[in-house]
Amino acid sequence: LVSVTDVEKHFGDFHALKNINLTIREREVVVVIGPSGSGKSTLCRTINRLETITSGEITIDGKELPAEGAALAQLRSDVGMVFQAFNLFAHKTILENVTLGPIKVRGLSKAEADTQAMALLERVGVAPQADKYPAQLSGGQQQRVAIARALAMKPKVMLFDEPTSALDPEMINEVLDVMVGLAEEGMTMVVVTHEMGFARKAAHRVVFMADGEIVEVAEPEEFFNNPQTPRAQDFLSKLL
Ligand code: ATP
Ligand code: MG
């Protein structure tokens, strides 16, 4: 579904992504882990074209990423993204946050968008908060709204960049539970996270990055029990 081939990314002199090759199959859940600065966020951002690439190719559904215009807007709705910071619109209600994209980009009527949004808010457990504003919700609730908002665009793939790392510990699981549910329903997902419990439970493959490179790719049990490279061994020993 997502194919990343020979991708290089430079920020000026800095080589942020080095020869990245990665194919994400439909319904696959890929967890990306690695030290700070290893290029995990940059990789996510190149997949929905928030960041350009220096060379190489990224395709979604066999189509190369568009540079701009209507095709780029379509790509953005095919690729849902959830960030560490919840990025909700502060002056819109929870319901409006979820209906805005579908009305503007997918051309739904307000009534259609409201019905769909309420179903999604129900699913992530924040339907009672629909008429409140983001600041009136806990961090975990806001992040679940952010997930609902991304799902409202009917994406083909969801990218999560450390979705729980800004949350208080007691709220982490409520967000991870929603993500595990999505994975079980067969959503294609790329998840940057330090939550190894999620990786063990939901990931089909773990991608370990260091210094802008993919160093290791393995099934979770294999990766956690038997990391092959010194860099992965060192990283895991610091986590445990
Ligand atoms: P973290 O775990 O801290 O989120 P990360 O693996 O997500 O780290 P990236 O954010 O992808 O790392 O950054 C990779 C490297 O690229 C870092 O050294 C960062 O300083 C650099 N970098 C990222 N964005 C830019 C930019 N816009 N301009 C210059 N350098 C950048
Ligand atoms: Mg990052």
mmCIF file of C-alpha atoms and ligand atoms in Angstrom:
data_model
loop_
_atom_site.group_PDB
_atom_site.id
_atom_site.type_symbol
_atom_site.label_atom_id
_atom_site.label_comp_id
_atom_site.label_asym_id
_atom_site.label_seq_id
_atom_site.Cartn_x
_atom_site.Cartn_y
_atom_site.Cartn_z
ATOM 1 C CA LEU A 1 0.000 0.000 0.000
ATOM 2 C CA VAL A 2 2.833 2.363 0.920
ATOM 3 C CA SER A 3 6.130 1.889 -0.817
ATOM 4 C CA VAL A 4 9.266 3.816 0.115
ATOM 5 C CA THR A 5 12.172 3.203 -2.275
ATOM 6 C CA ASP A 6 15.759 4.445 -1.980
ATOM 7 C CA VAL A 7 14.660 7.577 -0.142
ATOM 8 C CA GLU A 8 17.232 10.146 0.894
ATOM 9 C CA LYS A 9 16.495 13.321 2.820
ATOM 10 C CA HIS A 10 18.920 16.137 3.462
ATOM 11 C CA PHE A 11 18.279 19.217 5.587
ATOM 12 C CA GLY A 12 21.073 21.383 4.198
ATOM 13 C CA ASP A 13 24.259 19.507 5.088
ATOM 14 C CA PHE A 14 22.455 17.179 7.461
ATOM 15 C CA HIS A 15 21.637 13.725 6.109
ATOM 16 C CA ALA A 16 18.376 12.878 7.914
ATOM 17 C CA LEU A 17 17.214 9.803 5.950
ATOM 18 C CA LYS A 18 19.695 7.420 4.349
ATOM 19 C CA ASN A 19 18.666 4.891 1.719
ATOM 20 C CA ILE A 20 15.268 4.129 3.242
ATOM 21 C CA ASN A 21 13.432 1.146 1.749
ATOM 22 C CA LEU A 22 10.174 0.035 3.311
ATOM 23 C CA THR A 23 6.959 -1.464 1.998
ATOM 24 C CA ILE A 24 3.826 -1.374 4.117
ATOM 25 C CA ARG A 25 1.168 -3.854 3.088
ATOM 26 C CA GLU A 26 -2.541 -3.297 3.352
ATOM 27 C CA ARG A 27 -3.809 -4.033 6.903
ATOM 28 C CA GLU A 28 -0.259 -4.112 8.214
ATOM 29 C CA VAL A 29 0.751 -2.425 11.475
ATOM 30 C CA VAL A 30 4.365 -1.246 11.482
ATOM 31 C CA VAL A 31 5.904 0.187 14.635
ATOM 32 C CA VAL A 32 8.915 2.459 14.159
ATOM 33 C CA ILE A 33 11.285 2.833 17.077
ATOM 34 C CA GLY A 34 14.734 4.275 17.587
ATOM 35 C CA PRO A 35 16.691 6.915 19.462
ATOM 36 C CA SER A 36 15.831 10.612 19.399
ATOM 37 C CA GLY A 37 16.988 12.237 16.183
ATOM 38 C CA SER A 38 17.093 8.972 14.241
ATOM 39 C CA GLY A 39 14.639 10.239 11.612
ATOM 40 C CA LYS A 40 11.360 8.610 12.706
ATOM 41 C CA SER A 41 9.272 11.790 12.489
ATOM 42 C CA THR A 42 10.974 12.827 9.271
ATOM 43 C CA LEU A 43 10.062 9.480 7.716
ATOM 44 C CA CYS A 44 6.410 9.903 8.763
ATOM 45 C CA ARG A 45 6.330 13.435 7.451
ATOM 46 C CA THR A 46 7.712 12.416 4.060
ATOM 47 C CA ILE A 47 4.957 9.787 3.686
ATOM 48 C CA ASN A 48 2.214 12.428 3.698
ATOM 49 C CA ARG A 49 4.382 14.986 1.945
ATOM 50 C CA LEU A 50 4.658 17.364 4.897
ATOM 51 C CA GLU A 51 8.337 17.073 4.016
ATOM 52 C CA THR A 52 9.861 16.760 0.557
ATOM 53 C CA ILE A 53 12.459 14.101 -0.199
ATOM 54 C CA THR A 54 15.843 14.745 -1.757
ATOM 55 C CA SER A 55 15.777 11.603 -3.895
ATOM 56 C CA GLY A 56 14.043 8.252 -4.160
ATOM 57 C CA GLU A 57 10.358 7.502 -4.516
ATOM 58 C CA ILE A 58 7.335 7.124 -2.273
ATOM 59 C CA THR A 59 4.105 5.694 -3.639
ATOM 60 C CA ILE A 60 0.708 5.103 -2.077
ATOM 61 C CA ASP A 61 -1.492 2.610 -3.868
ATOM 62 C CA GLY A 62 1.076 2.597 -6.663
ATOM 63 C CA LYS A 63 0.795 6.332 -7.230
ATOM 64 C CA GLU A 64 3.723 8.632 -6.678
ATOM 65 C CA LEU A 65 3.186 11.380 -4.125
ATOM 66 C CA PRO A 66 1.900 14.548 -5.756
ATOM 67 C CA ALA A 67 3.871 17.740 -5.248
ATOM 68 C CA GLU A 68 0.955 20.131 -4.846
ATOM 69 C CA GLY A 69 -2.588 21.084 -5.724
ATOM 70 C CA ALA A 70 -5.746 18.991 -5.627
ATOM 71 C CA ALA A 71 -3.835 15.714 -5.889
ATOM 72 C CA LEU A 72 -1.887 16.635 -2.759
ATOM 73 C CA ALA A 73 -5.123 17.409 -0.895
ATOM 74 C CA GLN A 74 -6.418 13.977 -1.945
ATOM 75 C CA LEU A 75 -3.215 12.353 -0.710
ATOM 76 C CA ARG A 76 -3.540 14.129 2.619
ATOM 77 C CA SER A 77 -7.024 12.690 3.040
ATOM 78 C CA ASP A 78 -5.739 9.198 2.153
ATOM 79 C CA VAL A 79 -3.065 9.473 4.846
ATOM 80 C CA GLY A 80 -4.360 10.232 8.333
ATOM 81 C CA MET A 81 -1.844 11.691 10.727
ATOM 82 C CA VAL A 82 -1.908 11.923 14.510
ATOM 83 C CA PHE A 83 0.868 13.872 16.189
ATOM 84 C CA GLN A 84 2.297 14.066 19.675
ATOM 85 C CA ALA A 85 0.569 17.416 20.199
ATOM 86 C CA PHE A 86 -3.130 17.031 19.574
ATOM 87 C CA ASN A 87 -3.388 19.949 17.141
ATOM 88 C CA LEU A 88 -7.135 20.389 17.555
ATOM 89 C CA PHE A 89 -8.703 23.686 16.502
ATOM 90 C CA ALA A 90 -9.079 25.475 19.843
ATOM 91 C CA HIS A 91 -11.998 27.671 18.814
ATOM 92 C CA LYS A 92 -14.101 24.881 17.336
ATOM 93 C CA THR A 93 -16.111 22.325 19.260
ATOM 94 C CA ILE A 94 -15.112 18.678 19.332
ATOM 95 C CA LEU A 95 -17.840 17.874 16.824
ATOM 96 C CA GLU A 96 -16.751 20.712 14.511
ATOM 97 C CA ASN A 97 -13.146 19.543 14.721
ATOM 98 C CA VAL A 98 -14.221 16.187 13.311
ATOM 99 C CA THR A 99 -16.697 17.460 10.684
ATOM 100 C CA LEU A 100 -14.594 20.263 9.206
ATOM 101 C CA GLY A 101 -12.431 18.099 6.909
ATOM 102 C CA PRO A 102 -15.240 15.876 5.626
ATOM 103 C CA ILE A 103 -17.387 18.920 4.771
ATOM 104 C CA LYS A 104 -14.571 20.889 3.131
ATOM 105 C CA VAL A 105 -12.582 18.165 1.437
ATOM 106 C CA ARG A 106 -14.937 15.217 1.017
ATOM 107 C CA GLY A 107 -17.976 17.353 0.218
ATOM 108 C CA LEU A 108 -20.278 15.842 2.838
ATOM 109 C CA SER A 109 -23.361 17.774 3.918
ATOM 110 C CA LYS A 110 -23.332 19.026 7.506
ATOM 111 C CA ALA A 111 -25.926 16.419 8.471
ATOM 112 C CA GLU A 112 -23.911 13.572 6.921
ATOM 113 C CA ALA A 113 -20.709 14.814 8.500
ATOM 114 C CA ASP A 114 -22.400 15.154 11.917
ATOM 115 C CA THR A 115 -23.753 11.612 11.781
ATOM 116 C CA GLN A 116 -20.404 10.172 10.783
ATOM 117 C CA ALA A 117 -18.551 12.270 13.367
ATOM 118 C CA MET A 118 -20.853 11.223 16.208
ATOM 119 C CA ALA A 119 -20.316 7.566 15.300
ATOM 120 C CA LEU A 120 -16.544 8.081 15.359
ATOM 121 C CA LEU A 121 -16.657 10.013 18.638
ATOM 122 C CA GLU A 122 -18.732 7.168 20.064
ATOM 123 C CA ARG A 123 -16.175 4.679 18.909
ATOM 124 C CA VAL A 124 -13.260 6.498 20.577
ATOM 125 C CA GLY A 125 -15.338 7.123 23.701
ATOM 126 C CA VAL A 126 -15.746 10.907 23.651
ATOM 127 C CA ALA A 127 -19.262 11.319 22.252
ATOM 128 C CA PRO A 128 -20.524 12.975 25.484
ATOM 129 C CA GLN A 129 -17.939 15.747 24.919
ATOM 130 C CA ALA A 130 -19.071 16.567 21.353
ATOM 131 C CA ASP A 131 -20.220 20.120 22.148
ATOM 132 C CA LYS A 132 -17.268 21.050 24.350
ATOM 133 C CA TYR A 133 -14.089 22.826 23.277
ATOM 134 C CA PRO A 134 -10.668 21.120 23.213
ATOM 135 C CA ALA A 135 -9.398 22.934 26.325
ATOM 136 C CA GLN A 136 -12.276 21.412 28.322
ATOM 137 C CA LEU A 137 -11.037 17.872 27.612
ATOM 138 C CA SER A 138 -8.210 15.858 29.136
ATOM 139 C CA GLY A 139 -5.133 15.153 27.031
ATOM 140 C CA GLY A 140 -6.217 11.570 26.470
ATOM 141 C CA GLN A 141 -9.673 12.681 25.353
ATOM 142 C CA GLN A 142 -8.161 15.276 23.005
ATOM 143 C CA GLN A 143 -5.889 12.709 21.453
ATOM 144 C CA ARG A 144 -8.838 10.369 20.888
ATOM 145 C CA VAL A 145 -10.647 13.259 19.167
ATOM 146 C CA ALA A 146 -7.562 13.739 16.984
ATOM 147 C CA ILE A 147 -7.794 10.061 15.996
ATOM 148 C CA ALA A 148 -11.520 10.422 15.221
ATOM 149 C CA ARG A 149 -10.788 13.507 13.151
ATOM 150 C CA ALA A 150 -8.193 11.637 11.096
ATOM 151 C CA LEU A 151 -10.540 8.656 10.627
ATOM 152 C CA ALA A 152 -13.324 10.961 9.432
ATOM 153 C CA MET A 153 -11.336 11.484 6.232
ATOM 154 C CA LYS A 154 -11.546 7.734 5.515
ATOM 155 C CA PRO A 155 -7.776 7.352 5.198
ATOM 156 C CA LYS A 156 -6.132 4.337 3.608
ATOM 157 C CA VAL A 157 -3.286 4.496 6.086
ATOM 158 C CA MET A 158 -2.888 6.125 9.489
ATOM 159 C CA LEU A 159 0.427 7.551 10.673
ATOM 160 C CA PHE A 160 0.914 8.064 14.391
ATOM 161 C CA ASP A 161 3.964 10.015 15.585
ATOM 162 C CA GLU A 162 4.435 9.403 19.317
ATOM 163 C CA PRO A 163 0.706 9.824 19.984
ATOM 164 C CA THR A 164 0.998 9.099 23.704
ATOM 165 C CA SER A 165 4.276 10.727 24.658
ATOM 166 C CA ALA A 166 2.676 14.027 25.719
ATOM 167 C CA LEU A 167 0.088 12.284 27.902
ATOM 168 C CA ASP A 168 -0.033 11.659 31.619
ATOM 169 C CA PRO A 169 0.535 7.964 32.348
ATOM 170 C CA GLU A 170 -3.064 7.242 33.300
ATOM 171 C CA MET A 171 -4.266 8.472 29.904
ATOM 172 C CA ILE A 172 -1.845 6.527 27.759
ATOM 173 C CA ASN A 173 -3.820 3.296 27.799
ATOM 174 C CA GLU A 174 -7.106 4.860 26.752
ATOM 175 C CA VAL A 175 -5.408 6.090 23.578
ATOM 176 C CA LEU A 176 -3.475 2.861 23.007
ATOM 177 C CA ASP A 177 -6.712 0.877 23.402
ATOM 178 C CA VAL A 178 -8.282 2.862 20.557
ATOM 179 C CA MET A 179 -5.195 2.198 18.429
ATOM 180 C CA VAL A 180 -5.222 -1.527 19.216
ATOM 181 C CA GLY A 181 -8.904 -1.591 18.198
ATOM 182 C CA LEU A 182 -8.072 0.066 14.883
ATOM 183 C CA ALA A 183 -5.278 -2.414 14.284
ATOM 184 C CA GLU A 184 -7.630 -5.320 15.002
ATOM 185 C CA GLU A 185 -10.106 -3.941 12.485
ATOM 186 C CA GLY A 186 -7.400 -4.069 9.844
ATOM 187 C CA MET A 187 -6.405 -0.425 9.496
ATOM 188 C CA THR A 188 -3.009 -0.005 7.855
ATOM 189 C CA MET A 189 -0.895 1.827 10.426
ATOM 190 C CA VAL A 190 2.589 3.243 10.869
ATOM 191 C CA VAL A 191 3.177 4.014 14.532
ATOM 192 C CA VAL A 192 6.204 5.772 15.984
ATOM 193 C CA THR A 193 6.118 4.953 19.671
ATOM 194 C CA HIS A 194 8.138 4.036 22.705
ATOM 195 C CA GLU A 195 5.251 1.924 24.002
ATOM 196 C CA MET A 196 6.731 -1.519 23.660
ATOM 197 C CA GLY A 197 3.557 -3.113 25.033
ATOM 198 C CA PHE A 198 1.679 -1.740 22.034
ATOM 199 C CA ALA A 199 4.388 -2.974 19.682
ATOM 200 C CA ARG A 200 4.215 -6.482 21.140
ATOM 201 C CA LYS A 201 0.438 -6.556 21.094
ATOM 202 C CA ALA A 202 -0.416 -4.916 17.775
ATOM 203 C CA ALA A 203 2.612 -4.700 15.475
ATOM 204 C CA HIS A 204 3.226 -7.073 12.624
ATOM 205 C CA ARG A 205 6.708 -5.674 12.126
ATOM 206 C CA VAL A 206 9.055 -3.461 14.081
ATOM 207 C CA VAL A 207 11.336 -1.092 12.181
ATOM 208 C CA PHE A 208 14.345 0.067 14.183
ATOM 209 C CA MET A 209 15.975 3.294 12.995
ATOM 210 C CA ALA A 210 19.247 4.885 14.055
ATOM 211 C CA ASP A 211 21.151 7.815 12.531
ATOM 212 C CA GLY A 212 18.717 8.171 9.637
ATOM 213 C CA GLU A 213 18.929 4.533 8.596
ATOM 214 C CA ILE A 214 16.684 1.521 8.946
ATOM 215 C CA VAL A 215 18.964 -0.752 10.925
ATOM 216 C CA GLU A 216 16.683 -3.662 11.621
ATOM 217 C CA VAL A 217 13.229 -4.934 10.573
ATOM 218 C CA ALA A 218 11.695 -7.899 12.373
ATOM 219 C CA GLU A 219 8.541 -9.305 13.908
ATOM 220 C CA PRO A 220 8.088 -7.942 17.434
ATOM 221 C CA GLU A 221 8.873 -11.122 19.356
ATOM 222 C CA GLU A 222 11.978 -11.673 17.271
ATOM 223 C CA PHE A 223 13.094 -8.061 17.612
ATOM 224 C CA PHE A 224 12.583 -7.790 21.361
ATOM 225 C CA ASN A 225 13.915 -11.227 22.250
ATOM 226 C CA ASN A 226 16.720 -11.454 19.764
ATOM 227 C CA PRO A 227 17.857 -8.093 18.355
ATOM 228 C CA GLN A 228 20.508 -8.683 15.714
ATOM 229 C CA THR A 229 22.551 -5.488 15.741
ATOM 230 C CA PRO A 230 24.589 -3.885 18.544
ATOM 231 C CA ARG A 231 22.675 -0.612 18.063
ATOM 232 C CA ALA A 232 19.317 -2.298 18.585
ATOM 233 C CA GLN A 233 20.663 -4.293 21.535
ATOM 234 C CA ASP A 234 21.993 -1.108 23.101
ATOM 235 C CA PHE A 235 18.702 0.759 22.519
ATOM 236 C CA LEU A 236 16.605 -2.031 24.015
ATOM 237 C CA SER A 237 18.879 -2.435 27.033
ATOM 238 C CA LYS A 238 18.270 1.225 27.893
ATOM 239 C CA LEU A 239 14.508 0.799 27.651
ATOM 240 C CA LEU A 240 14.267 -2.191 29.952
HETATM 241 P P1 ATP B 1 12.492 12.087 18.324
HETATM 242 O O1 ATP B 1 12.473 10.718 18.910
HETATM 243 O O2 ATP B 1 13.241 13.043 19.202
HETATM 244 O O3 ATP B 1 11.149 12.588 17.908
HETATM 245 P P2 ATP B 1 13.056 11.525 15.523
HETATM 246 O O4 ATP B 1 13.616 10.158 15.322
HETATM 247 O O5 ATP B 1 11.623 11.725 15.244
HETATM 248 O O6 ATP B 1 13.411 11.991 16.996
HETATM 249 P P3 ATP B 1 13.449 13.536 13.524
HETATM 250 O O7 ATP B 1 12.539 14.532 14.107
HETATM 251 O O8 ATP B 1 12.985 12.792 12.330
HETATM 252 O O9 ATP B 1 13.919 12.493 14.629
HETATM 253 O O10 ATP B 1 14.793 14.272 13.193
HETATM 254 C C1 ATP B 1 15.893 13.620 12.590
HETATM 255 C C2 ATP B 1 17.027 14.593 12.472
HETATM 256 O O11 ATP B 1 16.705 15.559 11.476
HETATM 257 C C3 ATP B 1 17.317 15.360 13.748
HETATM 258 O O12 ATP B 1 18.715 15.427 13.922
HETATM 259 C C4 ATP B 1 16.722 16.715 13.496
HETATM 260 O O13 ATP B 1 17.469 17.704 14.155
HETATM 261 C C5 ATP B 1 16.840 16.859 11.997
HETATM 262 N N1 ATP B 1 15.742 17.680 11.461
HETATM 263 C C6 ATP B 1 14.424 17.390 11.506
HETATM 264 N N2 ATP B 1 13.682 18.337 10.905
HETATM 265 C C7 ATP B 1 14.561 19.279 10.471
HETATM 266 C C8 ATP B 1 14.437 20.515 9.769
HETATM 267 N N3 ATP B 1 13.240 20.971 9.379
HETATM 268 N N4 ATP B 1 15.563 21.190 9.497
HETATM 269 C C9 ATP B 1 16.774 20.719 9.871
HETATM 270 N N5 ATP B 1 16.970 19.562 10.530
HETATM 271 C C10 ATP B 1 15.889 18.850 10.830
HETATM 272 MG MG MG B 2 10.051 12.463 16.362
#
